Amino acid sequence: MKPPSFEYHLPGGVEEAVGLLAELGEDAKPIAGGQSLVPMLALRLAAPEHLVDLRRLDGLRGVEERDGTVRIGAGTTQAAVQRSAEVARSVPLMARATPLIGHFQIRNRGTVGGSLAHADAAAEYPAVALALDARLEAVSPRGARTIPAGAFFTGLWSTALAEDELLTAVDFPVRRGRSGFAIEEFARRGGDFAIAGAAVAVELDGAGLVRRCGIGLFGLGSTPLRAPAAEAAATGSALTGIDASELGRTALAELDSVPADLHASADHRAHVGAAIVARAWRRAAEEAAHG
Amino acid sequence: MADITVRMRVNGGPRSATVPPRLTLADFLRERCGLTGTHLGCEHGVCGACTVLLDGQAVRACLVFAVQADGAEVTTVEGIASPAGELSPVQEAFRDHHGLQCGFCTPGFVVSVTAFLRDNPDPTDEQIRDGLSGNLCRCTGYQGILKAVRAAARRRQAGRP
Ligand SMILES: Cc1cc2nc3c(=O)[nH]c(=O)nc-3n(C[C@H](O)[C@H](O)[C@H](O)COP(=O)(O)OP(=O)(O)OC[C@H]3O[C@@H](n4cnc5c(N)ncnc54)[C@H](O)[C@@H]3O)c2cc1C
Ligand code: FES
Ligand code: FES
C-alpha cells in the first residue's frame, strides 16, 4: 500500500529537531533510515501527520572510543557499524550482531538509534544493549539524560523516550580482561527476524570465575529481555561447572509468556530459545576461556 | 499537505519535480521520470524488486521518500548498461546463465548484485548467497542467479568494469 499523507520537516540540528517534535506533539515522529517506519506506514500500522527527518543531523553519526567506552551515534548506519574496526575490536558483540540484521540493502539505511527506538522484541541490537548494559543518551527540549538499557524497553514497540526526545548516542563498555561474546539466532530464512535469539557476554576474573554474565533474549517476549536467573546461576562459577543446556532451560523457565505466531508456537519457540541460549553460552564461554 | 520540490541526478541526468512527501523514490522514478525498470513487488521492504543505488549504495526505493533523496545521485537498472546499450558484466551473466525467467525481480537483482560485486569482488558462494538474500525470485529457483553472480565476478576480475 502507499503510505498515508504527512507533512515533511528537515531540521538542521538536534535542538531544532526536538523543538519541532515538542511543538508538533503526538502527531509527529522522527524518521532515520525508515527501514522500520516506512513499512509501518505502508501497512498503515502508523499514520503520523508529521515526519521529522534526521538525515541532516551529522553530529548523530560516528563511532568514538574514549575512557573505556565506545560511543556510537544514533544516526550511524548498521552498514557503518559493520565496517568499523573500532567496534570489531572493542565491542565484538555489536560487530557480530550486525550482519544478522536484515540484508545489506537494509543495513545501508537502517540506523543504530532507529533499531533501538523501534524496540522490536525480535531485533538484535536491543538484546545486545541489554547484555552489555549499554547506556543510551537522549536529548529533549528539557536537556540531555542517560537511560540504562535495562530501563529503556518498556513494552511492545515502546521505550522510555518521550515524544519530543531523540536518541543521540549509545555508550558500550569496551571489552576487557578475559571475556567472550556470542550472538545466536534461529530464523527460517537468512535475514528474517529471529524466531528466537540470544546475545551472551561473559567476563572472567583473575581466578577464572565468571565475574559478569549478561544474557539478552530476543524473539521470546513482547520486549527484548534479560535472563536474570540464568545470569545469576553463571556468576561466580568456574566455566567448567556450568552446564550450557541447563543454563538455556533456566533462561527460558523465567519467561512468563513466550509469544506464538504463524512462524512458531510458544512451546516450539521456548524449546528453540533454550537451545539457542545454550549455543550462545558455549561459544562465549569458549572465547572467554581462551581469551 | 505541502508539496516539496526535489532535485536529484538520475542515471547521470538532472531531474526535478514538486512532489507530495509521501511519494516514494520508487514511485518518483516510475511516475515522474518514466523509469519503469524499477519494479514494485511488495511496497514494504520485503522483496527487493525496487532496489536502486542511492549515492552508490543499494537501497530499497519503496522505503525511501523522494523528499529524502533530494540532492542525491540515483542509479536505476536503466543506468547499468553503457550509454551505447552494451550490457554490463552482471547483465550479460544473468542472460547467459538463466538468471531470469519472467524478469519481474531482475532489475532488483541486477542493481543489488552490481553493488555487491563492487564491494566484494571475489566472493565465496556463502557470501554470494548472503548477498542475494534480500531479493526474492518466484521463478528461477535461484540456482541460475547464483551461477550468474559467480560468472559476473569472474568477468569483472578479467578486467570488465
Ligand atoms: C526486509 C527487512 C528485514 C529486516 N530485518 C531485520 C532484522 O533481522 N533485525 C533487525 O533488528 N531489524 C531488521 N529490520 C529493521 C531494520 O533494522 C531497521 O533499520 C531498524 O529497525 C530501524 O532503523 P531505522 O534507522 O531504519 O529507523 P526508522 O525506521 O527511521 O525509525 C524506526 C523508529 O524509531 C524512531 N527513531 C528513529 N531514530 C530515532 C532517534 N534517533 N531517536 C528517537 N527515535 C528514533 C522512529 O520514530 C520510528 O518510530 C528489517 C527491515 C526490513 C525492511
Ligand atoms: S517493492 Fe520495495 S522491497 Fe518490495
Ligand atoms: S524471474 Fe520471475 S520473479 Fe524472478
XYZ file of C-alpha atoms and ligand atoms in Angstrom:
513
model
C 0.000 0.000 0.000
C 1.048 3.622 -0.400
C 1.970 5.398 2.844
C -0.602 7.887 4.224
C -0.040 11.632 3.701
C 2.208 13.539 6.057
C 3.953 16.880 6.392
C 7.759 16.673 5.974
C 10.282 18.533 8.142
C 14.038 18.645 7.662
C 15.715 20.223 10.703
C 19.403 21.184 10.524
C 20.331 20.357 14.118
C 19.306 18.385 17.211
C 17.892 21.429 19.010
C 15.714 22.325 16.049
C 14.610 18.691 15.714
C 13.489 18.280 19.329
C 11.890 21.738 19.193
C 9.799 20.571 16.237
C 8.884 17.332 17.991
C 7.804 19.273 21.095
C 5.759 21.723 19.048
C 4.054 19.083 16.887
C 3.373 16.711 19.792
C 1.974 13.229 19.401
C 1.200 13.696 15.698
C 4.927 13.770 14.845
C 7.571 11.064 14.525
C 11.276 11.199 13.762
C 12.433 9.245 10.709
C 16.012 7.948 10.483
C 16.704 5.122 7.988
C 12.997 4.448 7.513
C 13.573 0.685 7.372
C 11.039 0.018 10.117
C 8.937 3.159 9.994
C 8.189 3.184 6.244
C 6.923 -0.443 6.276
C 4.731 0.529 9.257
C 3.349 3.443 7.212
C 2.845 1.283 4.122
C 0.968 -1.307 6.188
C -0.941 1.558 7.850
C 0.172 0.448 11.291
C 1.235 4.061 11.866
C -0.078 7.300 10.370
C 1.800 10.278 11.845
C 0.805 13.681 10.466
C 4.383 14.925 10.554
C 7.719 13.262 9.881
C 10.869 14.920 11.177
C 13.792 13.672 9.062
C 17.046 13.248 10.996
C 19.297 12.963 7.924
C 20.896 16.390 8.343
C 21.929 15.729 11.941
C 25.536 14.873 11.085
C 26.558 15.021 14.746
C 24.499 11.889 15.359
C 26.764 9.774 13.113
C 30.070 8.176 14.010
C 31.962 5.855 16.344
C 34.261 7.208 19.039
C 36.256 5.384 21.707
C 37.063 7.252 24.915
C 37.686 6.362 28.576
C 36.727 2.721 28.331
C 33.577 3.474 26.372
C 32.666 3.208 22.716
C 30.066 5.775 21.772
C 28.068 5.014 18.641
C 25.991 7.904 17.321
C 22.281 7.119 16.964
C 22.350 8.061 13.275
C 25.210 5.663 12.455
C 24.029 3.145 9.879
C 24.215 -0.557 10.552
C 26.496 -0.756 7.475
C 28.911 1.736 9.095
C 28.913 -0.329 12.297
C 29.760 -3.397 10.203
C 32.720 -1.544 8.631
C 34.056 -0.088 11.906
C 37.376 -1.545 13.052
C 36.856 0.082 16.470
C 33.547 -1.687 17.006
C 35.051 -5.010 15.875
C 37.939 -4.619 18.335
C 36.203 -3.085 21.342
C 32.531 -4.144 21.159
C 32.696 -7.503 19.373
C 29.106 -8.378 20.252
C 27.787 -5.397 18.251
C 30.054 -6.334 15.347
C 28.801 -9.919 15.376
C 25.140 -8.916 15.697
C 25.147 -6.528 12.750
C 25.405 -8.961 9.802
C 22.353 -10.783 11.216
C 20.176 -7.695 10.665
C 18.097 -7.979 7.504
C 20.118 -7.727 4.291
C 22.892 -5.413 3.126
C 20.378 -3.117 1.418
C 18.559 -2.687 4.763
C 21.795 -2.085 6.677
C 22.808 0.644 4.191
C 19.915 2.772 5.522
C 18.954 1.367 8.925
C 20.499 3.073 11.958
C 21.561 2.072 15.463
C 19.215 4.657 17.000
C 16.311 3.536 14.828
C 16.796 -0.113 15.788
C 16.856 0.725 19.500
C 13.994 3.250 19.389
C 11.850 0.895 17.308
C 12.485 -1.678 20.073
C 11.291 -4.707 18.149
C 11.217 -7.689 20.504
C 12.854 -9.851 17.821
C 15.634 -7.389 16.886
C 19.326 -7.981 17.597
C 20.588 -4.571 18.827
C 18.185 -4.202 21.777
C 19.258 -7.622 23.117
C 22.930 -6.682 22.658
C 22.361 -3.389 24.500
C 20.822 -5.326 27.400
C 23.563 -7.983 27.526
C 26.270 -5.287 27.627
C 24.489 -2.853 29.981
C 24.719 -0.124 27.325
C 23.752 3.436 28.240
C 21.501 5.393 25.926
C 21.898 9.145 25.536
C 18.730 11.117 24.854
C 18.008 14.808 24.269
C 14.750 16.745 24.572
C 13.999 20.464 24.939
C 14.413 19.850 28.693
C 18.032 18.777 28.222
C 20.064 15.591 27.969
C 19.780 12.437 30.044
C 21.233 8.939 30.163
C 18.970 5.896 30.218
C 20.395 2.483 31.144
C 19.422 -0.170 28.586
C 17.717 -2.105 31.380
C 15.199 0.748 31.833
C 14.751 1.623 28.144
C 12.476 -1.092 26.729
C 9.102 -0.628 28.384
C 6.649 -2.643 26.290
C 5.678 -3.804 22.815
C 7.448 -1.383 20.416
C 7.671 1.153 23.235
C 10.524 2.770 25.092
C 11.307 5.234 27.873
C 11.715 8.033 25.290
C 9.263 10.928 25.498
C 7.509 12.091 22.318
C 9.862 15.040 21.983
C 13.001 13.114 22.900
C 15.667 11.925 20.459
C 18.174 9.192 20.973
C 21.547 10.751 20.190
C 24.105 8.045 21.032
C 24.691 4.715 22.745
C 27.646 4.007 25.022
C 29.039 0.497 25.202
C 31.739 -0.607 27.643
C 35.000 -1.558 25.916
C 35.681 -5.273 26.339
C 38.268 -6.001 28.965
C 40.127 -8.874 30.559
C 39.238 -12.421 29.729
C 35.889 -12.094 28.051
C 33.775 -13.798 25.425
C 30.799 -12.776 23.320
C 28.353 -14.587 21.097
C 25.027 -13.997 19.421
C 22.955 -16.846 18.042
C 19.536 -16.887 16.458
C 17.185 -19.141 14.587
C 15.248 -17.769 11.624
C 13.524 -19.563 8.762
C 15.463 -17.595 6.142
C 18.710 -15.667 6.489
C 17.913 -12.024 7.188
C 14.444 -12.633 8.624
C 13.591 -11.561 12.132
C 14.540 -14.357 14.518
C 12.080 -16.869 15.936
C 14.386 -16.945 18.951
C 17.783 -15.454 19.651
C 20.265 -14.792 22.435
C 23.230 -12.477 22.954
C 25.695 -13.544 25.632
C 28.578 -11.603 27.223
C 30.860 -13.335 29.747
C 33.734 -11.836 31.706
C 36.091 -13.859 33.918
C 38.027 -12.695 36.969
C 41.710 -13.424 37.686
C 40.843 -16.810 39.165
C 38.868 -17.816 36.063
C 35.459 -17.479 37.737
C 32.615 -15.695 35.962
C 32.724 -12.072 37.143
C 29.866 -10.885 34.955
C 27.386 -12.608 32.686
C 24.884 -10.707 30.541
C 22.225 -12.574 28.575
C 19.890 -10.693 26.216
C 16.983 -12.602 24.686
C 15.115 -11.664 21.533
C 12.006 -13.055 19.870
C 10.998 -14.569 23.185
C 8.678 -11.954 24.677
C 6.813 -8.755 23.853
C 10.030 -6.812 24.524
C 13.725 -7.640 24.389
C 14.524 -9.359 27.700
C 17.318 -10.218 30.074
C 17.614 -13.584 31.776
C 18.489 -12.649 35.392
C 18.152 -16.128 36.916
C 20.441 -17.663 34.301
C 22.917 -14.781 34.687
C 22.939 -15.289 38.463
C 23.383 -19.039 38.058
C 26.522 -18.478 35.976
C 28.042 -15.637 38.000
C 30.726 -16.701 40.464
C 31.108 -20.175 38.932
C 34.002 -21.706 37.049
C 33.238 -22.238 33.349
C 33.702 -25.986 33.729
C 30.994 -26.038 36.403
C 28.295 -24.592 34.124
C 26.118 -26.865 32.022
C 25.103 -24.967 28.878
C 21.838 -26.844 28.278
C 20.822 -26.375 31.895
C 21.568 -22.650 31.592
C 19.372 -22.464 28.496
C 16.499 -24.137 30.318
C 16.958 -21.800 33.308
C 16.796 -18.771 31.000
C 13.556 -19.937 29.395
C 11.964 -21.081 32.668
C 11.981 -17.431 33.782
C 9.782 -16.237 30.942
C 6.103 -15.945 31.701
C 4.721 -15.535 28.198
C 6.620 -16.730 25.159
C 4.852 -15.437 22.042
C 3.150 -17.646 19.479
C 2.639 -16.598 15.854
C 2.428 -18.167 12.420
C 6.173 -18.913 12.490
C 6.240 -20.865 15.755
C 4.043 -21.959 18.650
C 5.030 -20.820 22.156
C 6.251 -24.309 23.065
C 8.392 -24.625 19.971
C 9.781 -21.142 20.447
C 10.715 -21.867 24.068
C 12.370 -25.118 23.026
C 14.378 -23.363 20.285
C 15.144 -20.486 22.684
C 16.700 -22.780 25.302
C 18.883 -24.431 22.645
C 19.943 -21.049 21.267
C 20.898 -19.710 24.717
C 22.964 -22.867 25.283
C 24.691 -22.464 21.915
C 25.498 -18.798 22.501
C 26.744 -19.552 26.002
C 29.085 -22.297 24.733
C 30.633 -20.012 22.141
C 31.015 -17.065 24.508
C 32.484 -19.269 27.257
C 34.929 -20.833 24.824
C 36.150 -17.413 23.730
C 36.489 -16.243 27.350
C 38.410 -19.386 28.281
C 40.941 -18.817 25.508
C 40.962 -15.004 25.582
C -0.032 18.585 2.952
C 2.558 20.867 1.402
C 4.309 19.584 -1.719
C 8.071 19.926 -1.903
C 10.385 20.490 -4.855
C 13.148 17.908 -5.130
C 16.196 17.817 -7.371
C 18.410 14.826 -7.937
C 20.598 13.252 -10.590
C 19.119 10.078 -12.037
C 21.382 7.929 -14.227
C 23.620 10.941 -14.715
C 20.966 13.462 -15.751
C 19.287 16.156 -13.630
C 15.649 15.620 -12.607
C 13.380 17.792 -10.560
C 9.728 17.708 -9.610
C 7.345 19.021 -6.999
C 6.039 16.057 -5.064
C 3.904 15.168 -2.059
C 6.154 13.998 0.821
C 4.525 10.572 0.820
C 5.702 9.822 -2.735
C 8.310 7.079 -2.514
C 11.515 7.255 -4.505
C 10.266 4.188 -6.415
C 7.079 5.985 -7.497
C 9.072 9.138 -8.267
C 11.308 7.148 -10.626
C 8.433 5.275 -12.249
C 5.827 8.009 -12.500
C 7.767 11.274 -12.626
C 10.846 10.060 -14.507
C 9.183 7.370 -16.649
C 11.813 4.861 -15.498
C 9.603 1.829 -15.070
C 12.526 -0.598 -14.791
C 12.370 -0.121 -11.021
C 9.678 -2.659 -10.129
C 7.356 -2.693 -7.146
C 6.509 -6.090 -5.718
C 5.537 -5.627 -2.096
C 5.921 -1.889 -1.381
C 7.003 -2.586 2.178
C 10.622 -3.620 2.019
C 10.438 -7.394 1.709
C 11.043 -8.368 -1.936
C 13.901 -6.165 -3.193
C 12.375 -5.666 -6.680
C 12.651 -1.875 -6.229
C 16.396 -1.801 -5.438
C 18.294 1.242 -6.774
C 21.660 2.825 -5.994
C 21.324 5.927 -3.831
C 24.658 7.761 -3.712
C 26.195 4.450 -4.771
C 24.565 2.293 -2.068
C 21.938 -0.332 -2.880
C 18.674 0.567 -1.115
C 15.007 -0.290 -1.349
C 13.367 2.562 -3.274
C 9.982 1.760 -1.708
C 11.421 2.578 1.739
C 12.857 5.980 0.795
C 10.700 9.037 0.208
C 11.615 11.136 -2.821
C 11.996 14.136 -0.493
C 14.696 12.237 1.413
C 16.654 11.752 -1.821
C 16.762 15.483 -2.567
C 20.292 16.288 -3.731
C 21.247 12.643 -4.201
C 22.674 10.678 -7.107
C 20.399 7.786 -8.124
C 21.178 4.881 -10.451
C 18.351 2.643 -11.641
C 18.544 -0.525 -13.720
C 18.251 1.701 -16.806
C 21.605 3.227 -15.858
C 23.524 -0.039 -15.515
C 24.249 -0.745 -19.212
C 26.634 1.592 -21.052
C 25.035 4.637 -22.736
C 25.539 2.839 -26.062
C 23.431 -0.040 -24.769
C 26.213 -2.521 -24.109
C 25.195 -4.818 -21.242
C 27.215 -4.757 -18.009
C 29.028 -7.959 -16.924
C 26.238 -8.609 -14.414
C 23.510 -8.220 -17.030
C 25.388 -10.397 -19.516
C 25.900 -13.101 -16.906
C 22.190 -13.114 -15.975
C 21.310 -13.566 -19.655
C 23.904 -16.295 -20.211
C 23.143 -18.352 -17.095
C 19.336 -18.285 -16.966
C 19.385 -15.803 -14.107
C 15.871 -14.748 -15.080
C 12.625 -16.226 -16.250
C 9.663 -13.815 -16.068
C 12.056 -10.963 -15.316
C 9.963 -9.200 -12.683
C 12.596 -9.493 -9.961
C 15.546 -8.980 -12.322
C 16.072 -5.192 -12.060
C 16.369 -5.516 -8.285
C 18.807 -8.418 -8.575
C 20.930 -6.673 -11.217
C 21.234 -3.475 -9.157
C 21.903 -5.384 -5.902
C 24.499 -7.649 -7.493
C 26.211 -4.678 -9.175
C 26.755 -3.076 -5.741
C 27.561 -6.399 -4.093
C 30.351 -7.275 -6.555
C 31.804 -3.778 -6.409
C 32.201 -4.230 -2.635
C 33.015 -7.986 -2.739
C 34.986 -8.549 -5.950
C 35.991 -12.112 -5.084
C 33.078 -13.564 -3.109
C 32.722 -17.089 -1.744
C 29.498 -18.961 -2.511
C 28.381 -18.316 1.053
C 28.926 -14.586 0.627
C 27.007 -14.659 -2.654
C 24.055 -16.429 -1.041
C 24.042 -13.895 1.798
C 24.321 -11.050 -0.715
C 21.305 -12.378 -2.629
C 19.155 -12.917 0.473
C 17.483 -9.523 0.203
C 15.922 -10.201 -3.205
C 13.077 -12.620 -3.849
C 12.500 -14.514 -7.108
C 9.357 -16.574 -7.694
C 10.553 -18.283 -10.873
C 14.157 -19.342 -11.189
C 14.810 -21.294 -8.014
C 17.885 -19.081 -7.581
C 20.457 -21.559 -8.955
C 20.749 -19.721 -12.278
C 21.130 -16.454 -10.387
C 23.891 -17.930 -8.231
C 25.704 -19.115 -11.359
C 25.271 -15.711 -12.953
C 26.835 -13.957 -9.962
C 29.803 -16.335 -9.972
C 30.272 -15.731 -13.704
C 29.914 -11.969 -13.346
C 32.564 -11.958 -10.609
C 34.974 -13.784 -12.940
C 34.169 -11.422 -15.794
C 34.806 -8.390 -13.635
C 38.088 -9.878 -12.414
C 39.087 -10.382 -16.039
C 39.004 -6.625 -16.364
C 35.483 -5.723 -17.399
C 34.108 -2.809 -15.316
C 13.258 -6.669 4.961
C 13.692 -6.156 6.307
C 14.325 -7.017 7.176
C 14.730 -6.575 8.431
N 15.342 -7.467 9.261
C 15.743 -7.053 10.487
C 16.399 -7.946 11.376
O 16.632 -9.130 11.076
N 16.773 -7.470 12.596
C 16.543 -6.163 12.971
O 16.905 -5.780 14.069
N 15.940 -5.304 12.152
C 15.534 -5.709 10.921
N 14.896 -4.811 10.100
C 14.640 -3.441 10.602
C 15.851 -2.545 10.384
O 16.942 -2.974 11.154
C 15.595 -1.072 10.729
O 16.664 -0.370 10.154
C 15.590 -0.659 12.165
O 14.677 -1.444 12.899
C 15.146 0.794 12.325
O 16.162 1.694 11.987
P 15.876 2.917 11.021
O 17.033 3.831 11.133
O 15.512 2.434 9.697
O 14.643 3.619 11.784
P 13.280 4.223 11.247
O 12.518 3.190 10.506
O 13.525 5.518 10.585
O 12.570 4.505 12.644
C 12.130 3.448 13.482
C 11.507 4.039 14.745
O 12.492 4.655 15.546
C 12.221 6.041 15.730
N 13.541 6.700 15.684
C 14.484 6.587 14.714
N 15.599 7.255 15.067
C 15.352 7.801 16.280
C 16.130 8.602 17.179
N 17.395 8.956 16.908
N 15.558 8.980 18.340
C 14.286 8.619 18.645
N 13.521 7.859 17.854
C 14.044 7.451 16.676
C 11.264 6.414 14.627
O 10.432 7.475 15.006
C 10.474 5.128 14.457
O 9.473 5.040 15.440
C 14.487 -5.225 8.834
C 13.852 -4.345 7.962
C 13.441 -4.798 6.696
C 12.743 -3.845 5.783
S 8.808 -3.254 -3.591
Fe 10.410 -2.476 -2.394
S 11.087 -4.219 -1.380
Fe 9.336 -4.976 -2.403
S 12.364 -14.278 -12.801
Fe 10.289 -14.239 -12.262
S 10.372 -13.472 -10.221
Fe 12.420 -13.800 -10.686
